Short mmCIF file of C-alpha atoms and ligand atoms in Angstrom, two decimals:
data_model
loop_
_atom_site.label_atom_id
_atom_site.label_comp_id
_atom_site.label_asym_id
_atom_site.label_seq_id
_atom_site.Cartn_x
_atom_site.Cartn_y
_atom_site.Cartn_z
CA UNK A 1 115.29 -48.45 -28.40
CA UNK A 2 112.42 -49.19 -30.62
CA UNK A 3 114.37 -52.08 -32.43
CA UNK A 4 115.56 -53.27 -28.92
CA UNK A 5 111.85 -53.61 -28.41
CA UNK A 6 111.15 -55.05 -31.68
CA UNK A 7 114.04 -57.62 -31.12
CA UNK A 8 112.10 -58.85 -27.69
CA UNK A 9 108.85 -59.39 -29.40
CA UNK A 10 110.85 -61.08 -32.36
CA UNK A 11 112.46 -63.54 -29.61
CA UNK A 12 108.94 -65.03 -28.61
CA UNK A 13 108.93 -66.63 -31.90
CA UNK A 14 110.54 -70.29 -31.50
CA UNK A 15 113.41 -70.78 -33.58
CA UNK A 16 114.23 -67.74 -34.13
CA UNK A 17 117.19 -66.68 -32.24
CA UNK A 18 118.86 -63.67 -31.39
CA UNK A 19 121.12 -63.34 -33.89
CA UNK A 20 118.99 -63.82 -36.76
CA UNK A 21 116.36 -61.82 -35.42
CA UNK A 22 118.45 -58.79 -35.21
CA UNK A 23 119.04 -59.20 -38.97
CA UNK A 24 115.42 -59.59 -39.61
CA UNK A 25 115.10 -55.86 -37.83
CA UNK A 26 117.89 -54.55 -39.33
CA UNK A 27 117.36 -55.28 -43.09
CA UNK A 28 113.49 -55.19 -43.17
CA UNK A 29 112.41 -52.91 -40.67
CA UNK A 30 109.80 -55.43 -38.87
CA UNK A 31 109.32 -55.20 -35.16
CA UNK A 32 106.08 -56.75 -34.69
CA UNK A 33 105.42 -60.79 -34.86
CA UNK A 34 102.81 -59.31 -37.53
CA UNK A 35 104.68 -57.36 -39.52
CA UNK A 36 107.39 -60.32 -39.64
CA UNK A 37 104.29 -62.78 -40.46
CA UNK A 38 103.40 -60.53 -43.96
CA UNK A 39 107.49 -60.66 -44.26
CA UNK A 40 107.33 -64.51 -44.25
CA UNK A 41 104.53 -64.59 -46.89
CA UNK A 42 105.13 -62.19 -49.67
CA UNK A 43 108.94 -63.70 -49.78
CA UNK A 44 110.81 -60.91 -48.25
CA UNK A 45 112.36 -63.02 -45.04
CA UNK A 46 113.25 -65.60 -47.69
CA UNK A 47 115.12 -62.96 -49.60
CA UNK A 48 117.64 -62.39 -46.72
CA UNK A 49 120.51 -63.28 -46.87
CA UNK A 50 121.12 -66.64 -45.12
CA UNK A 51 117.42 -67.45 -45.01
CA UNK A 52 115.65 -68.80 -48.03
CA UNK A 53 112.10 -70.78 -48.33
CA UNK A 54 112.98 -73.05 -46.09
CA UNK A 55 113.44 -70.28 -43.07
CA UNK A 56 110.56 -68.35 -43.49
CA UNK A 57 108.64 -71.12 -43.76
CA UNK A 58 109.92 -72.57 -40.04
CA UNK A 59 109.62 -68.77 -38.47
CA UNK A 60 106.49 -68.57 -40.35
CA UNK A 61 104.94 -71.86 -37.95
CA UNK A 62 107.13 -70.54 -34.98
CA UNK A 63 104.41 -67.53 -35.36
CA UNK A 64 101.71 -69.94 -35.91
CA UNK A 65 102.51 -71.53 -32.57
CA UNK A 66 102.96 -68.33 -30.45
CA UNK A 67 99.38 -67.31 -31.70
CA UNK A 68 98.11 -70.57 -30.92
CA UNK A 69 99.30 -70.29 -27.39
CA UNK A 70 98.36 -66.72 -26.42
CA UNK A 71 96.22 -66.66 -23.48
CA UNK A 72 97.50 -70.24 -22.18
CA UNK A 73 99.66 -70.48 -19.05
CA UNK A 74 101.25 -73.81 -17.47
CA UNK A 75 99.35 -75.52 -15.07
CA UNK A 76 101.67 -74.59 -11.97
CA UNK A 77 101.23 -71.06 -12.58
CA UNK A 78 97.34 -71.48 -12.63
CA UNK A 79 97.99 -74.30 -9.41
CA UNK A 80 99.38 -71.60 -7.73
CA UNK A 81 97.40 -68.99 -8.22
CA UNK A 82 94.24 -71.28 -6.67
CA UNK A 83 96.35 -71.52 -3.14
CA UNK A 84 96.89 -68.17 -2.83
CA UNK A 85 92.94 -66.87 -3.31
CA UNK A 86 91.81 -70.19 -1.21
CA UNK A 87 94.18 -68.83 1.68
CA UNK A 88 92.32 -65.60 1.53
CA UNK A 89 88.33 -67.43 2.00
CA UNK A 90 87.89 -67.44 5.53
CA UNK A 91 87.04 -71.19 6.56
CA UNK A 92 84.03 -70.11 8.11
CA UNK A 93 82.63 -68.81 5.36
CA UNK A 94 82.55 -71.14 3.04
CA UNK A 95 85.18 -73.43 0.73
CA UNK A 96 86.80 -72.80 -2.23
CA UNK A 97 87.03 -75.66 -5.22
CA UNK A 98 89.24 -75.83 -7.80
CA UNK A 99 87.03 -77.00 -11.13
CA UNK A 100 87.30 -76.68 -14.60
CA UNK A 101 90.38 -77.37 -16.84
CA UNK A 102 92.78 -77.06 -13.81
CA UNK A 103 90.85 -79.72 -11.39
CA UNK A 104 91.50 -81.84 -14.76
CA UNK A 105 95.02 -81.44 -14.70
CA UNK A 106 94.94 -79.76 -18.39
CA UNK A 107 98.66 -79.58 -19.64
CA UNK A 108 98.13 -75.42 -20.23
CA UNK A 109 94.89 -73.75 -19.39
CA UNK A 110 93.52 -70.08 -19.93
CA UNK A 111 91.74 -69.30 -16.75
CA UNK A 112 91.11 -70.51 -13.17
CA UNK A 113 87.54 -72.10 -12.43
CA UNK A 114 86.50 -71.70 -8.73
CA UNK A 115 83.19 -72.89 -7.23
CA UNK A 116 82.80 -71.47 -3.63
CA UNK A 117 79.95 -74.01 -1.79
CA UNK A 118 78.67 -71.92 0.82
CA UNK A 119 75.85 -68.99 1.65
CA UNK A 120 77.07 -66.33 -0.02
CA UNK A 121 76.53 -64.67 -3.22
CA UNK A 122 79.49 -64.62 -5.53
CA UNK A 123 80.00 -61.30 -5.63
CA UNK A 124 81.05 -60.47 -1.85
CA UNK A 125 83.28 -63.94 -2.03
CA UNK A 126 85.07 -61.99 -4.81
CA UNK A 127 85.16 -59.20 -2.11
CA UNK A 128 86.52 -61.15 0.15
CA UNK A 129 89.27 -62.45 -2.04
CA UNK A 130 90.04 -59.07 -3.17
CA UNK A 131 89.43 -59.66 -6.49
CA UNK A 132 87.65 -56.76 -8.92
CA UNK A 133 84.88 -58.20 -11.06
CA UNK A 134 85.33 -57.62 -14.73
CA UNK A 135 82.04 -58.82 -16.06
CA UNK A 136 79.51 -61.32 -15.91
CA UNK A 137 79.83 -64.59 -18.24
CA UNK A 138 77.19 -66.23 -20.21
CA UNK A 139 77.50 -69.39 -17.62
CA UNK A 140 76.67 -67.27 -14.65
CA UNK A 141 80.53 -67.02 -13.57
CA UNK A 142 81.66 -64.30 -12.40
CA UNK A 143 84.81 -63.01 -14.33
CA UNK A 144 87.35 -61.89 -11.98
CA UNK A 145 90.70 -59.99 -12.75
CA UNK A 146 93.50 -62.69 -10.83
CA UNK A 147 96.88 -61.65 -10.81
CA UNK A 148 98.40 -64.64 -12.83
CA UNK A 149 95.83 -65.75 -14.60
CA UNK A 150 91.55 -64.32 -15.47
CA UNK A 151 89.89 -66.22 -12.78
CA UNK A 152 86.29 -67.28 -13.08
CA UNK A 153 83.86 -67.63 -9.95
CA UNK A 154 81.17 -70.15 -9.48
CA UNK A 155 78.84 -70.14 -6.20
CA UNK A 156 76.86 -73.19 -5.04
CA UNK A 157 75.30 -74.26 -2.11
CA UNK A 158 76.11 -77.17 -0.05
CA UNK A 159 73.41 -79.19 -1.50
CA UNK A 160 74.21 -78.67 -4.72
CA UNK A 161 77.89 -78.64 -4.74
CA UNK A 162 78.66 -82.47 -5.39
CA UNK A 163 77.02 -82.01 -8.75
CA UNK A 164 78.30 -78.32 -9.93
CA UNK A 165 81.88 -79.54 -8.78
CA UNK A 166 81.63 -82.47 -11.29
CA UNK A 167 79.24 -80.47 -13.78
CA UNK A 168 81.83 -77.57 -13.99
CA UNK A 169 84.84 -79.40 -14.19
CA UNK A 170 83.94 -81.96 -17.15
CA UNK A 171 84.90 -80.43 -20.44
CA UNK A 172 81.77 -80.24 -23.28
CA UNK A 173 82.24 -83.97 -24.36
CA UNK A 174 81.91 -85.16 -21.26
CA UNK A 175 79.52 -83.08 -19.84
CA UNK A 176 77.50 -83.98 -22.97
CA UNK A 177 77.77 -87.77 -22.21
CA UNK A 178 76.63 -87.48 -18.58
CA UNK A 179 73.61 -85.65 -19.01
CA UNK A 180 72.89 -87.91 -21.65
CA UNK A 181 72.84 -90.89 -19.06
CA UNK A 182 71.34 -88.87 -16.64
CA UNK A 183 68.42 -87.97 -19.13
CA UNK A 184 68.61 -91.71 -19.84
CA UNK A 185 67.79 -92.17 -15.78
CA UNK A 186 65.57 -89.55 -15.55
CA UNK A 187 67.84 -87.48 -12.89
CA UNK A 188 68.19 -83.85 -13.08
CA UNK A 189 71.41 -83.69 -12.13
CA UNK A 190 71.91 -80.28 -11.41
CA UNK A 191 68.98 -80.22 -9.42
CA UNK A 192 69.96 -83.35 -6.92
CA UNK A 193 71.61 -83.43 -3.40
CA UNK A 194 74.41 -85.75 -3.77
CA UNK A 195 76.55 -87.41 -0.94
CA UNK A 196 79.35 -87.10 -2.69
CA UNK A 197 80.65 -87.52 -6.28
CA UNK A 198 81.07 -91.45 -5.67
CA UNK A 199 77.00 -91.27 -5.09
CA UNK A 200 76.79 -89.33 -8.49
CA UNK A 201 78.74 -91.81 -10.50
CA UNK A 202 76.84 -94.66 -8.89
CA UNK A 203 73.40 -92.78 -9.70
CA UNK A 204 74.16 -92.87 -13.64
CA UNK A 205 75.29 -96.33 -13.19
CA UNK A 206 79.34 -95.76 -13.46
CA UNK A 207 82.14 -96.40 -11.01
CA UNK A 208 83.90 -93.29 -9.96
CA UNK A 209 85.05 -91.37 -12.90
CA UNK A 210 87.86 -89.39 -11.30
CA UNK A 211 88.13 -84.97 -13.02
CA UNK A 212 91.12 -86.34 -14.87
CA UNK A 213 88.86 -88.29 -17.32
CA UNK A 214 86.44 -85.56 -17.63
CA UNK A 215 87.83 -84.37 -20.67
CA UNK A 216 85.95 -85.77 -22.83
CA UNK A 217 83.21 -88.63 -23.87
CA UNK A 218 86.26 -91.02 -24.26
CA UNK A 219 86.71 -91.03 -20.26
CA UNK A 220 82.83 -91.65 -19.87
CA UNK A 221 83.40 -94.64 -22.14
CA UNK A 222 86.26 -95.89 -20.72
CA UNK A 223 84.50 -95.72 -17.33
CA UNK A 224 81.38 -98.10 -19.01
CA UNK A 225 83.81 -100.74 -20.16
CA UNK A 226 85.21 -101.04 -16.82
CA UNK A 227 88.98 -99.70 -17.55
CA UNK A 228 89.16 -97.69 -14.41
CA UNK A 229 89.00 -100.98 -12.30
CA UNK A 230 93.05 -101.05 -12.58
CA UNK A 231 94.03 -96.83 -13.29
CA UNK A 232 97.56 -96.05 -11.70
CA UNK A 233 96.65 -93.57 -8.47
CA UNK A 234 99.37 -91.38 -7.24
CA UNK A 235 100.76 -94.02 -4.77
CA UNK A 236 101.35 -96.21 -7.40
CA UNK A 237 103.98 -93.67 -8.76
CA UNK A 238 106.57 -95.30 -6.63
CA UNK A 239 109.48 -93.13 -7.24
CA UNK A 240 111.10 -91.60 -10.86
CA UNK A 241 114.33 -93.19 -13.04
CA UNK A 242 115.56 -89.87 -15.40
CA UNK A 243 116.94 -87.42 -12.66
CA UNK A 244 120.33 -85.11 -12.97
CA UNK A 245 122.38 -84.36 -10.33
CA UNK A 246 125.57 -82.07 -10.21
CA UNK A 247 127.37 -84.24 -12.02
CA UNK A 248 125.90 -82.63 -15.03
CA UNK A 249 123.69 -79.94 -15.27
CA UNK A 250 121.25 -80.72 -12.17
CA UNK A 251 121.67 -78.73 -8.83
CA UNK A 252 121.72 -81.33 -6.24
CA UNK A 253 123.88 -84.01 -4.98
CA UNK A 254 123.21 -87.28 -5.23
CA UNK A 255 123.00 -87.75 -1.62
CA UNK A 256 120.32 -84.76 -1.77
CA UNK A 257 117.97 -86.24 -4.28
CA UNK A 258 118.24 -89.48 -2.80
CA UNK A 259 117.43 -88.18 0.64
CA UNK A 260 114.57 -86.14 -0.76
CA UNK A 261 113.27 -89.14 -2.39
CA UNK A 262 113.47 -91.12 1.06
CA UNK A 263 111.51 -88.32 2.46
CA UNK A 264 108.51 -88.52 0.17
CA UNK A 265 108.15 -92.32 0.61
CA UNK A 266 109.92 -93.44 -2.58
CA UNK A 267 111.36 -96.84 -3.54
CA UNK A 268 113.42 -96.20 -6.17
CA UNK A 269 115.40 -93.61 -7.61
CA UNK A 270 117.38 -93.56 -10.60
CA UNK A 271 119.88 -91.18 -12.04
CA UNK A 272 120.76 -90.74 -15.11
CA UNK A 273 122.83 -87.34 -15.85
CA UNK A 274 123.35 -86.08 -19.56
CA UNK A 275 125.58 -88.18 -21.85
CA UNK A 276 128.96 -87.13 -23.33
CA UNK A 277 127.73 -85.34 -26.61
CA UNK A 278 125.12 -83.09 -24.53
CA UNK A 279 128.41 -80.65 -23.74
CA UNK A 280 125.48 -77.70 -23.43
CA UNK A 281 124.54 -79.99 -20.04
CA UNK A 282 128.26 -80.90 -18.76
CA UNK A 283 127.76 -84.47 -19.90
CA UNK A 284 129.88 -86.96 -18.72
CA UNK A 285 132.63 -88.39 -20.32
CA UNK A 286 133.55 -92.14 -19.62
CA UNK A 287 135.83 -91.96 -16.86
CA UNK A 288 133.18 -90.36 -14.84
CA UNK A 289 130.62 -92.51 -15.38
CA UNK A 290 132.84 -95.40 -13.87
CA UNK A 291 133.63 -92.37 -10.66
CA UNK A 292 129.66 -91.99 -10.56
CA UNK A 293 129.43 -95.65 -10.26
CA UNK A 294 131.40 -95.49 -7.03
CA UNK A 295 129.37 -92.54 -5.46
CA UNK A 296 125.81 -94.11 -5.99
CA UNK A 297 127.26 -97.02 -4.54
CA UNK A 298 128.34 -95.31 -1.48
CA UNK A 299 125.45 -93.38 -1.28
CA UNK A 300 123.13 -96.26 -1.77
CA UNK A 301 124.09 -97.63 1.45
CA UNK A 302 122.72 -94.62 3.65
CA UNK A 303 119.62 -95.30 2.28
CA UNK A 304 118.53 -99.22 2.76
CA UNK A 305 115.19 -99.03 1.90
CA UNK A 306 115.29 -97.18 -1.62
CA UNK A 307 116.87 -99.15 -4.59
CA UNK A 308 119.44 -96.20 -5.89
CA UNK A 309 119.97 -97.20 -9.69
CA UNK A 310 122.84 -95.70 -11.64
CA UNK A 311 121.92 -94.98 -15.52
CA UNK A 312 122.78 -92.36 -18.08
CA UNK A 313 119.99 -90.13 -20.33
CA UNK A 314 121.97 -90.84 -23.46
CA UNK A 315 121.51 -88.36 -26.29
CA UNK A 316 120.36 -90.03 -28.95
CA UNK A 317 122.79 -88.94 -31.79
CA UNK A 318 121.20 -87.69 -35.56
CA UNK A 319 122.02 -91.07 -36.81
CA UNK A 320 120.03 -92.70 -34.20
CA UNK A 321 122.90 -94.56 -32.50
CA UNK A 322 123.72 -93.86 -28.50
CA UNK A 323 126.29 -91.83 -27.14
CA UNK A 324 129.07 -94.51 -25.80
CA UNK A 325 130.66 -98.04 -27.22
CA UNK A 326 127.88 -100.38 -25.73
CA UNK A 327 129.55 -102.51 -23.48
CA UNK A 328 129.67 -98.99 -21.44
CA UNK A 329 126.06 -98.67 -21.49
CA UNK A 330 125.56 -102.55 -20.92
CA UNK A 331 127.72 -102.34 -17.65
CA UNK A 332 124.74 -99.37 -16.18
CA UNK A 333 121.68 -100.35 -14.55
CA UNK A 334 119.43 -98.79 -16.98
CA UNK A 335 119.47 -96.16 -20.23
CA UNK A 336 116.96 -93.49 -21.29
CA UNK A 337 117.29 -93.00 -24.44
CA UNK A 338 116.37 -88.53 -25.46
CA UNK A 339 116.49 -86.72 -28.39
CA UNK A 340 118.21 -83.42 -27.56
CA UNK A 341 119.79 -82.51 -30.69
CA UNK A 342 118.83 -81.56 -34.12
CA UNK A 343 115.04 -80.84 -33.23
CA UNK A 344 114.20 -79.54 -36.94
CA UNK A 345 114.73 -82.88 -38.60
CA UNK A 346 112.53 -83.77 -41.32
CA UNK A 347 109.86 -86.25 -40.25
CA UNK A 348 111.43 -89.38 -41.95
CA UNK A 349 114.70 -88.75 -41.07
CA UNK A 350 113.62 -87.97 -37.47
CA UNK A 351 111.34 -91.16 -37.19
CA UNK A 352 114.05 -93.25 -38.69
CA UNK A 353 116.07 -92.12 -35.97
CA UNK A 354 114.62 -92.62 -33.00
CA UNK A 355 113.21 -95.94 -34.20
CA UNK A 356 117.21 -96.92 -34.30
CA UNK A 357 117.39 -95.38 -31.10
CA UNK A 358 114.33 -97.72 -29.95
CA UNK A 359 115.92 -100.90 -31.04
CA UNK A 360 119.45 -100.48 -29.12
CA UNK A 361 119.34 -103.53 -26.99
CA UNK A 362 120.58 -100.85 -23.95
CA UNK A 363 117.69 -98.82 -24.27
CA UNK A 364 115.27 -99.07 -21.28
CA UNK A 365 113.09 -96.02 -21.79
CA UNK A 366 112.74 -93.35 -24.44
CA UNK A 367 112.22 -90.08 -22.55
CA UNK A 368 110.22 -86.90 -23.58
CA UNK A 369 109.51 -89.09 -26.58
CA UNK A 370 108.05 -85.46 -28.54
CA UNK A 371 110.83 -83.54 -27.11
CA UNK A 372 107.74 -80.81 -26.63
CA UNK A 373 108.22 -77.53 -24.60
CA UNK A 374 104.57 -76.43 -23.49
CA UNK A 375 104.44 -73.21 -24.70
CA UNK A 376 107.88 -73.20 -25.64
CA UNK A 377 108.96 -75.76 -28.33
CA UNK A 378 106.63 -77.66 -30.88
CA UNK A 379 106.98 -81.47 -30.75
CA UNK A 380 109.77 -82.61 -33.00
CA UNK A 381 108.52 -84.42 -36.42
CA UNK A 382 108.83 -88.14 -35.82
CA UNK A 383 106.15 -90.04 -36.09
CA UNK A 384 104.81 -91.25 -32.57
CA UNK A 385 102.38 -94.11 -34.23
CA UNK A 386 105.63 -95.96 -35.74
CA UNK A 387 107.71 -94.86 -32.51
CA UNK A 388 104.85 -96.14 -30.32
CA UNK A 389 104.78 -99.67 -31.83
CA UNK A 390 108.37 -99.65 -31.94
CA UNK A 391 108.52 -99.47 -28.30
CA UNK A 392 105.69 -102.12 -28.08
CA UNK A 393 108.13 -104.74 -30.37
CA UNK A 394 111.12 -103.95 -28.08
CA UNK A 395 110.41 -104.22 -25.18
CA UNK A 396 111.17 -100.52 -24.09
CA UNK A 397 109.59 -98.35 -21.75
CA UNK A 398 107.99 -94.84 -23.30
CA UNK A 399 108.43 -92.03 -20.44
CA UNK A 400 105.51 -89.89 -19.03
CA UNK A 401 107.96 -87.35 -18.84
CA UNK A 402 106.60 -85.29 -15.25
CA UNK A 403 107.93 -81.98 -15.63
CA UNK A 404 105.15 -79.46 -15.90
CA UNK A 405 106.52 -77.88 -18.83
CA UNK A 406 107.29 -81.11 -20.84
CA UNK A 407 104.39 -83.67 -19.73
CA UNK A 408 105.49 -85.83 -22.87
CA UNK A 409 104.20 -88.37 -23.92
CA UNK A 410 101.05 -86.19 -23.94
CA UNK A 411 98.05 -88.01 -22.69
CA UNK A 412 96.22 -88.32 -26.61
CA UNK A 413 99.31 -90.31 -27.69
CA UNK A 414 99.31 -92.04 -23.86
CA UNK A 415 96.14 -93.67 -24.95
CA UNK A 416 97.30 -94.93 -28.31
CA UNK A 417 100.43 -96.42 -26.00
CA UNK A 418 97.78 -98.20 -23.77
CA UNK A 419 95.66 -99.49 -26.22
CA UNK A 420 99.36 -101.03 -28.26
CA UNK A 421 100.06 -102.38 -24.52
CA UNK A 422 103.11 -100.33 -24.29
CA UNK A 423 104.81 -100.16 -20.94
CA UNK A 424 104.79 -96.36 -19.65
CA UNK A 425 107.68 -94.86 -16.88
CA UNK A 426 106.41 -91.91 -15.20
CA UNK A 427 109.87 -89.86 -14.38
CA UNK A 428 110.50 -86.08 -13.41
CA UNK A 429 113.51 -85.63 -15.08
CA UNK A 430 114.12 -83.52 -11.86
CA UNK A 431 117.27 -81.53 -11.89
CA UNK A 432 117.02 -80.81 -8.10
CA UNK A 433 115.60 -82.51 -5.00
CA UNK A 434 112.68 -80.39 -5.56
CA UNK A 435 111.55 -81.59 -8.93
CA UNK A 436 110.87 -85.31 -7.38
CA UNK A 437 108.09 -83.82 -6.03
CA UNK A 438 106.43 -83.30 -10.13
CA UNK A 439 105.58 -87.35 -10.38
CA UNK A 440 101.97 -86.02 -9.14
CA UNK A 441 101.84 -83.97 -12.35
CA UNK A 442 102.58 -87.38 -13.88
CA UNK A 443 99.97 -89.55 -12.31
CA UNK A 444 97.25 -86.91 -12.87
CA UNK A 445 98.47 -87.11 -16.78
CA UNK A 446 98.42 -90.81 -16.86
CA UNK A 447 95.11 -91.20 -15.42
CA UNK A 448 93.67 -88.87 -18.46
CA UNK A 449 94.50 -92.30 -20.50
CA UNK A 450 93.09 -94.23 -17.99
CA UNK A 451 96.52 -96.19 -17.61
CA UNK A 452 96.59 -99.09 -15.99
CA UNK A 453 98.84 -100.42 -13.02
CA UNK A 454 99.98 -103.36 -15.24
CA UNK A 455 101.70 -101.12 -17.67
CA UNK A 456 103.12 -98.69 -15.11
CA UNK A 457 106.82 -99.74 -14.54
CA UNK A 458 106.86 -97.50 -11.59
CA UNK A 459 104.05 -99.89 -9.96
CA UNK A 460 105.89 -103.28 -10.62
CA UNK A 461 107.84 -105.18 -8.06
CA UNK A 462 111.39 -103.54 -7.96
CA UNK A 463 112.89 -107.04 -8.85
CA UNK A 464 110.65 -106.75 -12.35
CA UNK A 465 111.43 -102.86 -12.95
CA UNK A 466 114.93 -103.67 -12.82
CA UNK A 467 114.88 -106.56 -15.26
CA UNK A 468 112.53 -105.02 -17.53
CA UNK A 469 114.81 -102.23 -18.22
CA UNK A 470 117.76 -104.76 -18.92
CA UNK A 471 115.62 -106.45 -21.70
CA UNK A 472 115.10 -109.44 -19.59
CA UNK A 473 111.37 -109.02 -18.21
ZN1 ZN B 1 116.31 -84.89 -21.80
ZN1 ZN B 2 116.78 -85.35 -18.51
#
């Protein structure tokens, strides 16, 4: 039992699978992520059998990471959680805000930031959403004890909301920078009855800086030198190439995600199941493709007004080359180009190949160009300055890859891609009809670089999109 239990706790550590873990237990006794921590540095994991330096040192960072992201939970999870308590707040009583790092769309957050504008004190609107108070923070919060996640309670009357909803949802940098302007202007911010957050922006002089940006002084900035004239909104998200149907490892038709896609007002939709070397994700094998052909055609004709594309998520294989001869992938309508394989390559090798990767004259987009797992997976070790500029000098699309878990490129890099003009696709890499529904995730992430419409391929005229990703646009 107790190495059962010391096995679990072993398994949060990435990299570290089963198998070897239960050695670990077995020939040095450690059950905690601790005890295997002092294992990894006073040489006793590398003394194993079938580990060496070069083992402990990788389990050694998988334990790195898993302290790094104690405490931190997805977005949906924290998303969620902020439904539930505002379907508990009787309207008449007041409303219920999301602020803080979730209002900003943070990739993985550590608590839930609520400002209720209304009459009452914060402590009976905790009552009322049957929620036990746990203590009282520095800020004035009230720390409550959520059931996903620690949620923390801000109250506010209606005159004062417009500028605690903006106040408490911009992280320290840019908090900093707008009470620096508003110093400038001689407004006490806090202290002023706003008409709404547009007013507040306008007050200090700035368009309308939308919670995305409020991460830090850069989105203040980019606000000032007028880069939010052009910012993708959610409408400009006009549908999402990289989706997997049954035909490999997804769980919908493609009449399903097609129909779904229809539904939410899409365009386009393109699908692109696993290649033939990702066998762990039924990838297709030639003579299917050419089958899949004929099905998106036939299902492209119930649905007139979205453009149905037929591509293929190619594994990109350790020597960097795709996965079929390449008048295959020159006959599809596009190819995303993924790393799936071989995650622990050295950073060289693993730049060198996805720069080859880059350069295939089928490649239209490199998805989940980290290959991160948020909370899950570090990103892999090539280096996304070189890959970056590589996709700038060919022409290829880098993918804002929508899945809540993934979110890759992440929005630091995104802003390195804007400012090297590289074109971004926003895709959810959904693997049901449901997952279309993620491109939101990916529009909130894109407008935390402030990306404009003019690099968004999902905002071009179809006609455009379509050449682009056939190295013709
Ligand atoms: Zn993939
Ligand atoms: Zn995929």
């Amino acid at each position: 039992m107790v190495e059962n239990q010391g096995l679990l706790e072993l398994l949060s550590v990435p990299g570290l699978g089963a198998r070897r873990a239960a050695v670990l237990v077995h020939e040095l006794g450690v059950h905690k992520v601790d005890e295997l921590d002092a294992a990894c540095r006073d040489g006793r994991v590398a003394a194993v059998r079938g580990f060496g330096d070069r083992s402990a040192a990788r389990i050694a960072a998988g334990i790195a990471f898993v302290r790094r992201s104690r405490g931190l939970r997805l977005l949906p999870v924290a998303v969620a959680a902020a439904s539930r308590l505002d379907a508990r707040l009787p309207r008449r009583e007041g409303l219920l805000k999301v602020v803080g790092s979730v209002a900003r769309w943070r990739e993985v957050v550590r608590d839930l930031d609520l400002l209720y504008v209304g009459e009452r004190p914060a402590a009976e609107v905790a009552t009322m959403l049957d929620l036990r108070v746990e203590e009282t923070m520095p800020d004035g919060a009230l720390r409550l004890a959520g059931d996903a996640l620690p949620v923390d309670l801000y109250a506010a009357p209606p005159a004062r909301a417009v500028a605690a909803r903006v106040l408490l949802t911009a992280a320290p940098g840019a908090r900093h920078a707008l009470l620096a302007r508003a110093a400038a202007a001689g407004i006490d911010l806090a202290a002023t009855a706003f008409r709404s957050e547009a007013a507040l922006f306008e007050a200090l002089g700035l368009p309308h800086v939308p919670p995305e940006l409020l991460e830090d002084a850069w989105g203040i900035e980019a606000a000032e030198r007028g880069a939010l004239l052009d910012i993708v909104g959610p409408d400009d998200v006009r549908g999402s190439l990289h989706t997997h149907s049954r035909w490999s490892d997804g769980r919908s038709t493609i009449r399903e995600l097609a129909a779904r896609a229809s539904e939410l007002g899409h365009r386009f939709l393109g699908i692109s199941d696993h290649s033939r070397s990702a066998h762990y994700a039924g990838g297709l094998k030639e003579p299917d493709l050419l089958r899949q052909r004929d099905e998106v055609a036939r299902v492209a004709e119930a649905f007139p007004d979205l453009l149905l594309l037929h591509g293929i998520e190619s594994d990109v294989l350790p020597d960097g080359s795709l996965d079929y001869p390449d008048e295959t992938l020159a006959a599809l309508d596009f190819v995303v180009a993924s790393v799936h394989s071989r995650m622990e390559m050295p950073p060289a090798e693993m730049t060198a190949r996805v720069l080859r990767a880059v350069a295939h004259p089928a490649t239209g987009i490199l998805a989940h160009p980290t290959g991160r797992l948020l909370l899950r997976r570090e990103p892999h070790a090539a280096d996304v300055e070189a890959v970056l500029a590589a996709c700038a000098e060919h022409r290829v699309a880098v993918e804002l890859n929508a899945n809540p878990e993934r979110l890759d490129l992440d929005w630091r890099y995104l802003r390195r891609a804007v400012e090297l003009g590289v074109v971004v696709a926003i895709s959810t890499d959904a693997h049901d009809a449901a997952g279309l529904s993620d491109l939101a995730y990916g529009a909130a992430v894109a407008r935390k670089a402030a990306l404009p419409k003019s690099l968004l391929l999902n905002a071009w005229p179809l006609d455009r999109m379509v050449a682009f990703l056939k190295r013709r646009a």
